[in-house]
């Protein structure tokens, strides 16, 4: 399974756009990129998944360059409730997920 | 849709006893479920892959005789922590992916907080 590298922490202010980049140099052809959000003492919550180019849903966008060795999760206009840990995972659909350290996002008023 | 539940949400047990944690997919079938544990301020660690009707596959370093996994139906997997010790105190989380769904994303349960005294 491809290893991922993310910033350990990030700070932002309410209303700003937040971009979290994940590096996954050893991504395999059949791997997808998935992002999860986790609040303390809760299970992770699915945010978005993509294979290449750009994916957008109601809460986030995922940008994946052509070489797929990195990806960027974009959260538009964050609020205090977006303070959480964000995990980038790489692996085949339906396969096991190996969590890295995640990025602790702190949104300030 | 795609809701995964866990029971209990928290449990306190004495050292040496066994504890069973249930993971249910409420509105979909899941041939495969996964069990994780998470210590404070750390990431999730995959313990095992639970397969309906067959033996679980354990990650390296996870004792299969201590963490018994049973996947009796397409909607239920159980994790039993046998002869629990204080070092087994942790947050246990399960996940499941919908069978046949092209999306392939996994849905996580709310977690079970185990405290061994």
Short mmCIF file of C-alpha atoms in Angstrom, two decimals:
data_model
loop_
_atom_site.label_atom_id
_atom_site.label_comp_id
_atom_site.label_asym_id
_atom_site.label_seq_id
_atom_site.Cartn_x
_atom_site.Cartn_y
_atom_site.Cartn_z
CA UNK A 1 0.00 0.00 0.00
CA UNK A 2 1.25 3.44 -0.91
CA UNK A 3 2.50 5.54 1.96
CA UNK A 4 1.13 9.03 2.35
CA UNK A 5 2.70 12.18 3.76
CA UNK A 6 0.69 15.13 5.01
CA UNK A 7 1.45 18.21 7.11
CA UNK A 8 1.00 17.40 10.77
CA UNK A 9 -1.02 20.52 11.47
CA UNK A 10 -2.54 23.58 9.83
CA UNK A 11 -4.20 26.72 11.12
CA UNK A 12 -6.87 28.73 9.39
CA UNK A 13 -9.54 31.31 10.07
CA UNK A 14 -13.25 31.12 9.54
CA UNK A 15 -14.34 31.87 6.00
CA UNK A 16 -10.99 31.03 4.43
CA UNK A 17 -10.32 28.32 1.89
CA UNK A 18 -8.08 25.56 3.21
CA UNK A 19 -5.94 23.36 1.00
CA UNK A 20 -4.32 20.26 2.45
CA UNK A 21 -1.79 18.52 0.25
CA UNK A 22 -0.93 14.86 0.48
CA UNK A 23 2.09 13.22 -1.08
CA UNK A 24 1.84 9.62 -2.31
CA UNK A 25 4.80 8.96 -4.58
CA UNK A 26 4.30 5.21 -4.76
CA UNK A 27 0.65 5.19 -5.75
CA UNK A 28 -0.32 2.16 -7.83
CA UNK A 29 -2.35 2.10 -11.01
CA UNK A 30 -5.45 0.71 -9.32
CA UNK A 31 -5.24 2.94 -6.25
CA UNK A 32 -7.80 5.58 -5.46
CA UNK A 33 -7.28 8.60 -3.22
CA UNK A 34 -9.73 9.04 -0.38
CA UNK A 35 -9.99 11.69 2.31
CA UNK A 36 -11.63 11.27 5.69
CA UNK A 37 -12.41 13.67 8.53
CA UNK A 38 -12.29 12.65 12.16
CA UNK A 39 -13.50 14.47 15.24
CA UNK A 40 -12.29 13.42 18.71
CA UNK A 41 -13.84 10.19 19.97
CA UNK A 42 -15.71 9.59 16.71
CA UNK A 43 -15.18 7.33 13.73
CA UNK A 44 -13.79 8.87 10.54
CA UNK A 45 -16.26 10.38 8.12
CA UNK A 46 -15.86 10.03 4.35
CA UNK A 47 -15.24 13.34 2.60
CA UNK A 48 -14.29 12.66 -0.99
CA UNK A 49 -12.64 10.13 -3.28
CA UNK A 50 -10.97 10.46 -6.65
CA UNK A 51 -8.72 8.77 -9.17
CA UNK A 52 -7.47 11.60 -11.35
CA UNK A 53 -8.08 15.25 -12.30
CA UNK A 54 -10.69 16.98 -10.16
CA UNK A 55 -13.59 15.77 -8.10
CA UNK A 56 -16.07 18.06 -6.37
CA UNK A 57 -18.95 17.35 -4.02
CA UNK A 58 -21.05 19.44 -1.69
CA UNK A 59 -18.36 19.75 0.97
CA UNK A 60 -14.96 19.66 -0.76
CA UNK A 61 -12.92 19.44 -3.91
CA UNK A 62 -10.09 17.05 -4.64
CA UNK A 63 -7.38 17.98 -7.08
CA UNK A 64 -5.15 15.26 -8.49
CA UNK A 65 -2.35 16.07 -10.97
CA UNK A 66 -1.65 13.92 -13.97
CA UNK A 67 1.17 11.97 -12.31
CA UNK A 68 -1.09 11.23 -9.30
CA UNK A 69 1.85 11.45 -6.92
CA UNK A 70 0.06 14.00 -4.81
CA UNK A 71 -3.42 15.30 -4.17
CA UNK A 72 -4.94 18.37 -2.60
CA UNK A 73 -8.10 18.50 -0.54
CA UNK A 74 -9.76 21.90 -0.77
CA UNK A 75 -12.27 23.01 1.85
CA UNK A 76 -14.07 26.20 0.83
CA UNK A 77 -14.94 28.79 3.48
CA UNK A 78 -14.15 26.77 6.57
CA UNK A 79 -16.00 27.23 9.82
CA UNK A 80 -15.12 26.43 13.42
CA UNK A 81 -16.87 23.07 13.04
CA UNK A 82 -14.31 22.03 10.43
CA UNK A 83 -11.67 21.78 13.15
CA UNK A 84 -10.71 18.11 12.96
CA UNK A 85 -8.07 15.68 11.78
CA UNK A 86 -8.03 15.01 8.05
CA UNK A 87 -6.62 11.78 6.66
CA UNK A 88 -5.46 11.09 3.13
CA UNK A 89 -5.54 7.42 2.16
CA UNK A 90 -4.46 5.61 -0.95
CA UNK A 91 -5.53 2.13 -1.95
CA UNK A 92 -7.70 0.00 -4.21
CA UNK A 93 -11.47 0.34 -4.00
CA UNK A 94 -12.89 -1.83 -1.29
CA UNK A 95 -9.46 -2.73 0.01
CA UNK A 96 -8.00 -2.19 3.43
CA UNK A 97 -6.98 1.32 4.40
CA UNK A 98 -3.75 2.16 6.16
CA UNK A 99 -4.01 5.46 7.99
CA UNK A 100 -1.10 7.85 8.17
CA UNK A 101 -0.66 10.53 10.79
CA UNK A 102 -3.27 12.87 9.36
CA UNK A 103 -3.43 16.66 9.39
CA UNK A 104 -4.84 18.40 12.43
CA UNK A 105 -6.72 21.43 11.15
CA UNK A 106 -7.51 24.19 13.60
CA UNK A 107 -9.98 26.84 12.49
CA UNK A 108 -9.95 30.02 14.52
CA UNK A 109 -12.61 32.73 14.73
CA UNK B 1 -27.89 5.45 3.84
CA UNK B 2 -24.59 3.66 4.53
CA UNK B 3 -24.77 3.73 8.32
CA UNK B 4 -22.50 1.62 10.49
CA UNK B 5 -23.26 1.20 14.17
CA UNK B 6 -21.23 -0.16 17.05
CA UNK B 7 -22.30 -1.50 20.40
CA UNK B 8 -21.50 -0.67 23.08
CA UNK B 9 -20.29 2.88 22.64
CA UNK B 10 -18.21 2.52 25.77
CA UNK B 11 -17.39 -0.27 28.18
CA UNK B 12 -15.40 -0.66 31.36
CA UNK B 13 -14.20 -4.11 32.33
CA UNK B 14 -11.88 -5.68 34.84
CA UNK B 15 -8.52 -7.09 33.92
CA UNK B 16 -8.74 -10.71 32.85
CA UNK B 17 -12.29 -10.59 31.57
CA UNK B 18 -13.46 -10.65 27.95
CA UNK B 19 -15.40 -7.99 26.11
CA UNK B 20 -17.39 -8.29 22.89
CA UNK B 21 -17.89 -5.35 20.54
CA UNK B 22 -20.48 -5.49 17.75
CA UNK B 23 -20.29 -3.76 14.39
CA UNK B 24 -23.40 -3.60 12.22
CA UNK B 25 -24.07 -2.23 8.77
CA UNK B 26 -27.61 -0.96 9.19
CA UNK B 27 -28.77 -0.37 5.64
CA UNK B 28 -26.40 -2.28 3.42
CA UNK B 29 -24.64 -5.59 3.17
CA UNK B 30 -20.93 -5.86 3.78
CA UNK B 31 -18.98 -8.97 2.91
CA UNK B 32 -15.88 -7.33 4.32
CA UNK B 33 -15.51 -5.28 7.46
CA UNK B 34 -12.40 -3.86 9.06
CA UNK B 35 -11.38 -3.37 12.67
CA UNK B 36 -9.11 -0.58 13.89
CA UNK B 37 -7.95 0.68 17.20
CA UNK B 38 -6.82 4.15 18.08
CA UNK B 39 -4.83 5.32 21.07
CA UNK B 40 -5.08 8.92 22.29
CA UNK B 41 -3.53 11.47 19.94
CA UNK B 42 -2.59 8.74 17.47
CA UNK B 43 -3.87 7.61 14.11
CA UNK B 44 -6.05 4.60 13.45
CA UNK B 45 -4.24 1.28 13.31
CA UNK B 46 -5.73 -1.50 11.23
CA UNK B 47 -6.07 -4.67 13.27
CA UNK B 48 -7.78 -7.10 10.96
CA UNK B 49 -10.00 -7.67 7.96
CA UNK B 50 -13.21 -9.50 8.73
CA UNK B 51 -14.70 -11.64 5.97
CA UNK B 52 -18.22 -13.05 6.12
CA UNK B 53 -18.14 -16.80 6.36
CA UNK B 54 -14.39 -17.15 6.65
CA UNK B 55 -11.55 -16.49 9.01
CA UNK B 56 -10.37 -12.98 9.62
CA UNK B 57 -7.04 -11.76 8.29
CA UNK B 58 -4.93 -10.14 10.97
CA UNK B 59 -2.30 -7.48 10.50
CA UNK B 60 1.24 -8.21 11.57
CA UNK B 61 1.68 -7.93 15.31
CA UNK B 62 -1.99 -8.38 16.18
CA UNK B 63 -2.65 -11.47 18.27
CA UNK B 64 -5.47 -13.44 16.65
CA UNK B 65 -6.10 -15.46 19.82
CA UNK B 66 -6.52 -12.32 21.85
CA UNK B 67 -8.69 -10.40 19.41
CA UNK B 68 -11.31 -12.84 18.18
CA UNK B 69 -13.26 -11.73 15.15
CA UNK B 70 -16.47 -13.32 13.92
CA UNK B 71 -18.33 -12.21 10.82
CA UNK B 72 -21.48 -14.26 11.13
CA UNK B 73 -23.66 -12.43 8.64
CA UNK B 74 -23.49 -9.82 5.92
CA UNK B 75 -24.43 -7.12 8.41
CA UNK B 76 -22.64 -8.11 11.60
CA UNK B 77 -19.05 -8.51 12.69
CA UNK B 78 -17.92 -8.90 16.29
CA UNK B 79 -14.59 -8.29 17.97
CA UNK B 80 -13.95 -10.02 21.28
CA UNK B 81 -11.05 -8.85 23.38
CA UNK B 82 -10.13 -11.87 25.47
CA UNK B 83 -8.38 -11.71 28.83
CA UNK B 84 -8.28 -7.95 28.62
CA UNK B 85 -5.45 -6.01 30.21
CA UNK B 86 -5.09 -2.29 30.90
CA UNK B 87 -2.90 -1.90 27.83
CA UNK B 88 -5.87 -3.01 25.70
CA UNK B 89 -7.69 0.15 26.74
CA UNK B 90 -8.28 1.98 23.51
CA UNK B 91 -10.84 3.29 21.04
CA UNK B 92 -11.98 0.49 18.73
CA UNK B 93 -13.52 1.40 15.39
CA UNK B 94 -14.98 -0.75 12.64
CA UNK B 95 -15.66 0.05 9.01
CA UNK B 96 -17.54 -1.54 6.16
CA UNK B 97 -17.80 -1.06 2.43
CA UNK B 98 -20.97 -1.70 0.50
CA UNK B 99 -20.93 -4.85 -1.59
CA UNK B 100 -21.10 -4.28 -5.28
CA UNK B 101 -20.92 -0.52 -5.00
CA UNK B 102 -18.61 1.02 -7.54
CA UNK B 103 -17.75 3.84 -5.17
CA UNK B 104 -15.77 1.63 -2.85
CA UNK B 105 -15.65 4.08 0.02
CA UNK B 106 -15.72 2.67 3.51
CA UNK B 107 -18.12 3.78 6.17
CA UNK B 108 -16.95 3.89 9.74
CA UNK B 109 -18.78 3.17 12.94
CA UNK B 110 -18.84 5.67 15.81
CA UNK B 111 -16.28 3.70 17.79
CA UNK B 112 -16.23 1.88 21.13
CA UNK B 113 -14.22 3.19 24.05
CA UNK B 114 -12.79 0.29 26.06
CA UNK B 115 -11.32 0.88 29.48
CA UNK B 116 -9.74 -2.03 31.32
CA UNK B 117 -9.22 -1.53 35.04
#
